[in-house]
C-alpha positions as CSV (number, residue, x, y, z in Angstrom):
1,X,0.0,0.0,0.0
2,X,1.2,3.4,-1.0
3,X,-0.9,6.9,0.2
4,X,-0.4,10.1,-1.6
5,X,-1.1,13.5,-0.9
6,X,-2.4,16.1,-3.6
7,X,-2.2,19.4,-2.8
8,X,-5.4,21.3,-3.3
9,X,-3.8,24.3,-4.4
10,X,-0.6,23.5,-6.3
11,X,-2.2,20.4,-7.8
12,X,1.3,19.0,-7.3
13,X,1.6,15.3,-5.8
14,X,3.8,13.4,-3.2
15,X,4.0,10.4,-1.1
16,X,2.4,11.2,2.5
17,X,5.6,9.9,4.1
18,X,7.8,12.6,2.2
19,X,5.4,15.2,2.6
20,X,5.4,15.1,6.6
21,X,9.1,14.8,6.2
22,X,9.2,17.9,4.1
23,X,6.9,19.6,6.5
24,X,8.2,17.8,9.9
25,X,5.0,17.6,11.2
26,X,2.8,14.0,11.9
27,X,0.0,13.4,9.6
28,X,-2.5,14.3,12.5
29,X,-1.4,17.8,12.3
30,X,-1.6,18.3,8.7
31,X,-4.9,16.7,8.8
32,X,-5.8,19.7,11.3
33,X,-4.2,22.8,9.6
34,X,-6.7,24.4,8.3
35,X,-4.3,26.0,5.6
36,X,-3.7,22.5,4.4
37,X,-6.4,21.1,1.5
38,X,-6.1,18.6,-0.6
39,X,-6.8,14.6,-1.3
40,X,-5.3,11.0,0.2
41,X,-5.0,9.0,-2.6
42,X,-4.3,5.1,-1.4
43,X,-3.0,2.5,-4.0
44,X,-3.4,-1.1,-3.0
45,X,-1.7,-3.6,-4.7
46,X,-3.4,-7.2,-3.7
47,X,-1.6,-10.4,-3.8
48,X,-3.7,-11.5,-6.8
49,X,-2.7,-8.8,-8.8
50,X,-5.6,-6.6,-8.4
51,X,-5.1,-2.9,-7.3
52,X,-7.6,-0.9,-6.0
53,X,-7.4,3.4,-5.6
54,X,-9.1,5.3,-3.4
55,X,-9.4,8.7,-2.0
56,X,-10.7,10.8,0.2
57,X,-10.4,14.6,1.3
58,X,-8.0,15.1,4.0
59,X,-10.6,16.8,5.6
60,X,-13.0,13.6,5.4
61,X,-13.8,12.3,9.3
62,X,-14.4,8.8,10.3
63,X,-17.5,9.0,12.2
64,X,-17.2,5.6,13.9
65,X,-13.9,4.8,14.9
66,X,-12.7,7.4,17.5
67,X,-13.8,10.5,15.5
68,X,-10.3,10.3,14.1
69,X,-10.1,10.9,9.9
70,X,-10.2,7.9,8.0
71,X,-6.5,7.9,7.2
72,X,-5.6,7.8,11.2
73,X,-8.2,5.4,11.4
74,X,-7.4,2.4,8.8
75,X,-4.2,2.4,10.3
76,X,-5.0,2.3,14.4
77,X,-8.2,-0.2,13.1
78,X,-5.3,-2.3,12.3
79,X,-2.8,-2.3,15.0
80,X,-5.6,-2.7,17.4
81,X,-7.1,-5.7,15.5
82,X,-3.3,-7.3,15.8
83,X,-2.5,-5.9,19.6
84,X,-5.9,-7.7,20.8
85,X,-5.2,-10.8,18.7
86,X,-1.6,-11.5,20.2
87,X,-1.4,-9.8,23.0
88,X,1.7,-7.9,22.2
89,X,2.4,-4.2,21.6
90,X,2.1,-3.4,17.9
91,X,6.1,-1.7,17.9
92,X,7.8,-3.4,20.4
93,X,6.3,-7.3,20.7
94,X,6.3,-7.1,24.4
95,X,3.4,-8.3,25.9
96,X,0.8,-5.7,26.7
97,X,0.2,-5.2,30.7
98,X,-3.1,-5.6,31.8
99,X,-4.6,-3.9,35.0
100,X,-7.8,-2.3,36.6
101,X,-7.8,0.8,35.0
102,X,-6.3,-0.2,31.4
103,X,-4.6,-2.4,28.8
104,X,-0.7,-0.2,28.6
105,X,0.8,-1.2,26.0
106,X,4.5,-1.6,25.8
107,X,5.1,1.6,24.1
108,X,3.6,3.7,26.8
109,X,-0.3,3.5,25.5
110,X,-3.0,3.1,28.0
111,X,-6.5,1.9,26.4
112,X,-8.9,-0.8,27.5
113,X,-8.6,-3.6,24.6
114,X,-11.8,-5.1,24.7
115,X,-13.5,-1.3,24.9
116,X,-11.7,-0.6,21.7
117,X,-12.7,-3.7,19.9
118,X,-16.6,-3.4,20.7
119,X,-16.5,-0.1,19.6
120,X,-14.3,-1.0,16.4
121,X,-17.4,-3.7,16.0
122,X,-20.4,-1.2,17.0
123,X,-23.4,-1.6,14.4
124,X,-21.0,-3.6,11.6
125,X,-22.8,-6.9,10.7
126,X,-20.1,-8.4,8.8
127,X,-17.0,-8.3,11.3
128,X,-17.2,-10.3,14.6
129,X,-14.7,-10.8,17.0
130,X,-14.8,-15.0,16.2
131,X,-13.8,-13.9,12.3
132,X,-10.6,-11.2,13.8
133,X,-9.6,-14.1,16.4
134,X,-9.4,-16.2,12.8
135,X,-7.7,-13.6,11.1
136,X,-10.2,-11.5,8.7
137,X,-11.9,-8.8,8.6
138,X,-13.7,-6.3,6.6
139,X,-12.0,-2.8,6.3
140,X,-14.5,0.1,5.8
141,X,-11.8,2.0,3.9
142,X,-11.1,-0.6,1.0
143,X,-14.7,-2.0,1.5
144,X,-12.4,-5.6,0.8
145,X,-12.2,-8.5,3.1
146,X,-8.5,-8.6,4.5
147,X,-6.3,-10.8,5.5
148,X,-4.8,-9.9,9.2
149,X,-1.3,-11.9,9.0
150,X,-1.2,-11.8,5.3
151,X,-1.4,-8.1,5.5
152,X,1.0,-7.2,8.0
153,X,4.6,-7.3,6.3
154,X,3.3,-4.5,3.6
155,X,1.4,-2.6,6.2
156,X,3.9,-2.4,9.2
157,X,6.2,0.8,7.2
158,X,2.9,2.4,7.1
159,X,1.9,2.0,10.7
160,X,5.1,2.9,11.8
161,X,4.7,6.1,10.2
162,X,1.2,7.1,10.8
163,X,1.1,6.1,14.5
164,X,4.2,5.8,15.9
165,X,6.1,8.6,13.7
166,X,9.1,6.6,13.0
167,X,10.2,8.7,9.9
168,X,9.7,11.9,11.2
169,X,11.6,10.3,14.8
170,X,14.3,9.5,12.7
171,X,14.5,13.4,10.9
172,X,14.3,14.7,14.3
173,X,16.2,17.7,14.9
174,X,18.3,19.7,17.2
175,X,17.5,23.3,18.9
176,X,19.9,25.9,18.2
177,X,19.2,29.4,19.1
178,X,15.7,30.9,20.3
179,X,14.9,34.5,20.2
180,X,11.8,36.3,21.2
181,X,11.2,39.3,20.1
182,X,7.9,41.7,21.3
183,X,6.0,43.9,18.6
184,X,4.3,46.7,20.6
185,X,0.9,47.5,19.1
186,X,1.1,51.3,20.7
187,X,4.5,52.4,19.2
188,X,5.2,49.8,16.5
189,X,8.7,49.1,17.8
190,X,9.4,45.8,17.1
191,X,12.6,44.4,19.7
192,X,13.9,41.4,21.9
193,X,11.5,40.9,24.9
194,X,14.4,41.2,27.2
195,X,14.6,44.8,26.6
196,X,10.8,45.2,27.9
197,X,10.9,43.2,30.6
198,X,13.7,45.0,32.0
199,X,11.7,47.8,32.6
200,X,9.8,45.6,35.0
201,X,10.8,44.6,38.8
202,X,9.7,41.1,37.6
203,X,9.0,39.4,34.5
204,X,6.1,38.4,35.3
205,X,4.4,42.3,35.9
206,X,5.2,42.3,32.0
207,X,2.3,40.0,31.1
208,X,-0.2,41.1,33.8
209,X,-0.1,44.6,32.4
210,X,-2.8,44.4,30.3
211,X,-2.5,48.0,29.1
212,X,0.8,46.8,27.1
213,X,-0.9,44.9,23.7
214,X,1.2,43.7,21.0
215,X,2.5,40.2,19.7
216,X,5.4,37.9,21.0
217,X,7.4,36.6,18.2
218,X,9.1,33.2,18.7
219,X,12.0,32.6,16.5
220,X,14.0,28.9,16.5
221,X,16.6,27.9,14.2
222,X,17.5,24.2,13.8
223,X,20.4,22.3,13.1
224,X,19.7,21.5,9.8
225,X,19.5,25.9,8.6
226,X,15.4,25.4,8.8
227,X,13.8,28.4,11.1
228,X,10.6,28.5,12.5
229,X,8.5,31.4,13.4
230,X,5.9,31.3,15.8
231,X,3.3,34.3,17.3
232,X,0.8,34.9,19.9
233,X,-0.8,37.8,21.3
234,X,1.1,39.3,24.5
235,X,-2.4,39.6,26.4
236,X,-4.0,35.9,25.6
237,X,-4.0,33.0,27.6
238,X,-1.9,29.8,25.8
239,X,-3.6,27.6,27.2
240,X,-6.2,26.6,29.9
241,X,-3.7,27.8,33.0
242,X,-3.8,31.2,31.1
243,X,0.3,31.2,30.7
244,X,1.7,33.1,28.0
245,X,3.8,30.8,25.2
246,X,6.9,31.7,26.3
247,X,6.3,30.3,29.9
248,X,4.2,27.3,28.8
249,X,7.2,26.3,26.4
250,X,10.0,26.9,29.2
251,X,7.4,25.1,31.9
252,X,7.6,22.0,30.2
253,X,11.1,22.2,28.9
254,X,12.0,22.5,32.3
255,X,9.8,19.9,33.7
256,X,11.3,17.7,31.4
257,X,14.7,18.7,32.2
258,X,14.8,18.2,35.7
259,X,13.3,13.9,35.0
260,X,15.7,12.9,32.3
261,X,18.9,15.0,34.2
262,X,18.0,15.2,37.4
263,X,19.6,18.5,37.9
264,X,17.8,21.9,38.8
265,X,16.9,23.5,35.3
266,X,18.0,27.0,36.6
267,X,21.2,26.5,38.8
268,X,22.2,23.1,36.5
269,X,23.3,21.8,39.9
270,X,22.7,17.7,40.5
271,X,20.1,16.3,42.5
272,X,21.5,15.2,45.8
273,X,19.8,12.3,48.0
274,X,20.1,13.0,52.0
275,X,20.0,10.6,54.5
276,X,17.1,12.5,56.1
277,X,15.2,15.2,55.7
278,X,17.0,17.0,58.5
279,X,19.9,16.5,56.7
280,X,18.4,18.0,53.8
281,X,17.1,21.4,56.0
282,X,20.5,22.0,57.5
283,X,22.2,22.6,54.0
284,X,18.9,24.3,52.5
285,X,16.4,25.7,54.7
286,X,16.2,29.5,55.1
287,X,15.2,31.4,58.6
288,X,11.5,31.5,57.3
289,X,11.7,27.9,56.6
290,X,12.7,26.8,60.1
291,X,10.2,29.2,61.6
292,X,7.4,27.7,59.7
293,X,8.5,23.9,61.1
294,X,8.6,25.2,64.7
295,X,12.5,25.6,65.5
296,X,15.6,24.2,64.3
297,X,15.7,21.0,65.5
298,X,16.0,17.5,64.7
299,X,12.5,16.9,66.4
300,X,10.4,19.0,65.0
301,X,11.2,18.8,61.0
302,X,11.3,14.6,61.9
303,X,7.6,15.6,63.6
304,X,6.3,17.4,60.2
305,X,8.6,15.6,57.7
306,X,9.1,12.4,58.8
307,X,12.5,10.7,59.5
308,X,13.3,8.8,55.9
309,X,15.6,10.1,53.3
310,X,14.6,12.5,51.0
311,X,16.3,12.8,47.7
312,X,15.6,16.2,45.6
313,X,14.5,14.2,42.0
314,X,11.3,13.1,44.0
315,X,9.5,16.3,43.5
316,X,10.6,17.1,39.9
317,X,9.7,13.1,39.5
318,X,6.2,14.1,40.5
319,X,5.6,17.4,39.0
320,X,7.0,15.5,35.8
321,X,4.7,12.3,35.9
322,X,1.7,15.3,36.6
323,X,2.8,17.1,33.6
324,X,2.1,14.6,31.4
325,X,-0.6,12.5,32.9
326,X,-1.9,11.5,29.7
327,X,0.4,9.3,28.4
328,X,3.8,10.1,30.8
329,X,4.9,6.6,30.0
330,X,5.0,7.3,26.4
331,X,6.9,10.2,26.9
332,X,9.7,8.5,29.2
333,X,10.5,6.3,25.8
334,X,10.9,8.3,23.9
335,X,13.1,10.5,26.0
336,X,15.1,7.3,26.6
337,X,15.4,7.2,22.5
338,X,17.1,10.9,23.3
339,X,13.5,12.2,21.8
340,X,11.1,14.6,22.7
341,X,7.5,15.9,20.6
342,X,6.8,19.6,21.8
343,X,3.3,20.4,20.9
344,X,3.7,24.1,21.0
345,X,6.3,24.1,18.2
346,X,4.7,20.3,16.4
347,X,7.8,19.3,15.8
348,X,10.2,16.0,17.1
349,X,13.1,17.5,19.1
350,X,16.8,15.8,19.7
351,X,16.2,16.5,23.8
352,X,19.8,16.4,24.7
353,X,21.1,18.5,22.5
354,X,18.6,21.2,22.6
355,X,18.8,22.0,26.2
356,X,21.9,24.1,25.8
357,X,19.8,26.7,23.8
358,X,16.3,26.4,26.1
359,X,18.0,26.9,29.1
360,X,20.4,29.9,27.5
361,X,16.3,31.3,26.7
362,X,15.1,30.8,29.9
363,X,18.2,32.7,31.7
364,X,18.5,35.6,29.6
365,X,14.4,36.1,30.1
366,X,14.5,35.5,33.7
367,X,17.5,37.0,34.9
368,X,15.5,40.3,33.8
C-alpha cells in the first residue's frame, strides 16, 4: 500500500511519508491545519494482482472509529485488531500489561482492549470478534475482506509512520538558538522581549499589564538551517492555566529537564539524595523555613517531615509524571530514545542537545 497526498492548491503530488518529512509535522497535524487542503489517494496492490485506488479529502472524518479521519483510522483499526489478537504491543512485541484501569501497551499507551474492539465492531454486521480471532476482517476503507497476518509485512512501514512517527523520529532535529522578540501594538517598535521586561521589577508584571498589547514573536533555528516562526498575542492566555507561550514552552522544557537529568533547570546543579530530611534542612532551609517547622531541631522537621531520606529528584519526578498525565509513559521512551515531541512548536526535538539553547532562553528572560 502506498498513500499520496495532492495538494489542493498547487495540484502537485507526493507520497504522504515525504510530505510530513518535508513539513516535519505527523500526519494528524496536517490533517488539522486548516491552511492544508487537498486529497489521500491510497493504491493497494493485492496479492492476486488486483489494485484498488481510493481517495478521500484530507478533511473527510471517520464517524465511527474514534472520530479520528479515516486515514488515522485504517491504520490504528489495524494495529488494534493485531495488539488484541496477540497480546503484544504493535512496535515493540512485548506483551501488553493488563490492570484495573487499562490495557498499557509496551510503548507507553493506556487503552482498554476489549472497549476498543466493541467499539471497532459497533453496528457492523459483517465483522465479529470470532472472524478477527481467525484472522479476517472487513476494512471500511477498501470496503475488501482482509487478510490480518497476510497483511502485515506490507502494512507495518505504514503503521510505523502514521502512528508511531518513526520517519519523522528519525529526521528529528536539534535546537539551536531561540529569540523572542515583542512587537508593541502602541509604538510599532518591534525588539527582543528582554529589553521590555527589563523595565519591569519582575518578569512576570510584563504580562499582567494588560494595558501593554502587542504580539510575541518566537523565533527557532535548527540544526539543519530550517527556522521557524511562531506568534501569539502578549495579552492571551496559551492555554487553559492562562500562561503566555513563552512560559508554557519553558514550563515544560524545564519539567522535562529536571526527570531525564535530574539536575535543577535553573542553577544546572545535580540532584543530591540526604539521609534524612534533617539533613536536607540543615544545608537548604532559610530562617523563614525553620520558623514555619517550629524551630531548628532535629525533632520538629522529623515531627512534620518524617524521618526517611529524602532525595531532591522526587519532587521534579512528581511534578513531571503530573505534567504529562496522559500518556507520561510514552513520553519516558521516547526520552530514553534521546526524543522529545513539543506540541507548542509540532515538531520531534533531539532532547539532549537542545537544552543548551532552552535553558540559555530561559536565563537571559529571567535574569530580567
Amino acid at each position: 500500500m502506498e498513500i499520496w497526498f495532492r495538494d489542493a492548491i498547487t495540484k502537485e503530488t507526493e507520497r504522504l511519508a515525504d510530505f510530513s518529512l518535508r513539513t516535519n509535522r505527523p500526519v494528524q497535524y496536517l490533517i488539522e491545519d486548516e491552511a492544508i487542503q487537498g486529497t489521500f489517494e491510497y493504491r493497494v496492490t493485492y496479492t492476486d494482482g488486483t489494485v484498488q485506488v481510493v481517495e478521500h479529502d484530507i478533511k473527510e472524518v471517520e464517524d465511527r472509529h474514534y472520530y479520528r479521519p479515516t486515514l488515522l483510522a485504517f491504520a490504528e483499526r489495524y494495529k488494534d485488531i493485531m495488539e488484541w489478537r496477540s497480546g503484544q504491543d504493535f512496535r515493540t512485541k512485548r506483551l501488553i500489561e493488563r490492570n484495573s484501569v487499562g490495557d498499557r501497551s509496551a510503548y507507553g499507551r493506556l487503552h482498554d482492549m476489549e472497549v476498543v474492539m466493541e467499539s471497532f465492531l459497533e453496528d457492523d454486521l459483517e465483522n465479529t470478534l470470532e472472524l478477527i480471532e481467525d484472522g479476517y476482517y472487513v476494512d471500511d476503507l477498501l470496503e475488501r475482506w482482509i487478510d490480518v497476518e497476510a497483511s502485515r509485512q506490507a502494512l507495518t512501514p505504514l503503521i510505523l509512520n502514521l502512528v508511531y512517527v518513526e520517519g519523522l523520529k528519525a529526521n528529528s532535529r536539534i535546537i539551536q538558538q531561540i529569540d523572542v522578540t515583542f512587537e508593541d501594538a502602541r509604538t510599532g517598535l518591534h525588539a527582543p522581549l528582554t529589553e521590555y521586561l527589563s523595565t519591569y521589577r519582575a518578569s512576570v508584571y510584563f504580562y499582567e499589564d494588560t494595558s501593554v498589547e502587542g504580539m510575541i514573536h518566537f523565533h527557532i533555528n535548527y540544526d539543519d538551517g530550517s527556522e521557524q516562526t511562531i506568534t501569539s498575542d502578549k495579552n492571551d492566555g496559551f492555554d487553559d492555566r492562562n500562561a503566555t507561550f513563552v512560559g508554557c514552552f519553558l514550563h515544560y522544557w524545564q519539567v522535562m529537564y529536571e526527570y531525564d537529568q535530574k539536575r535543577d533547570f535553573w542553577t544546572n546543579e545535580p540532584f543530591l539524595c540526604y539521609s534524612s530530611y534533617y539533613d536536607y534542612a540543615i544545608t537548604s532551609f532559610t530562617t523563614e523555613d525553620w520558623d514555619m517547622v517550629g524551630g531548628k531541631s532535629r525533632e520538629a522537621v522529623e515531627a512534620r517531615f518524617g524521618k526517611d531520606k529524602y532525595d531532591e529528584s522526587q519532587s521534579p519526578d512528581e511534578q513531571f509524571l503530573l505534567t504529562h498525565d496522559f500518556d507520561a509513559a510514552g513520553v519516558i521512551a521516547e526520552l530514553q530514545d534521546g526524543l522529545y515531541f513539543d506540541h507548542l512548536l509540532e515538531r520531534w526535538v533531539n532532547v539532549k542537545d537542545s537544552y543548551k539553547a532552552v535553558r540559555q532562553l530561559a536565563l537571559e528572560l529571567m535574569n530580567q
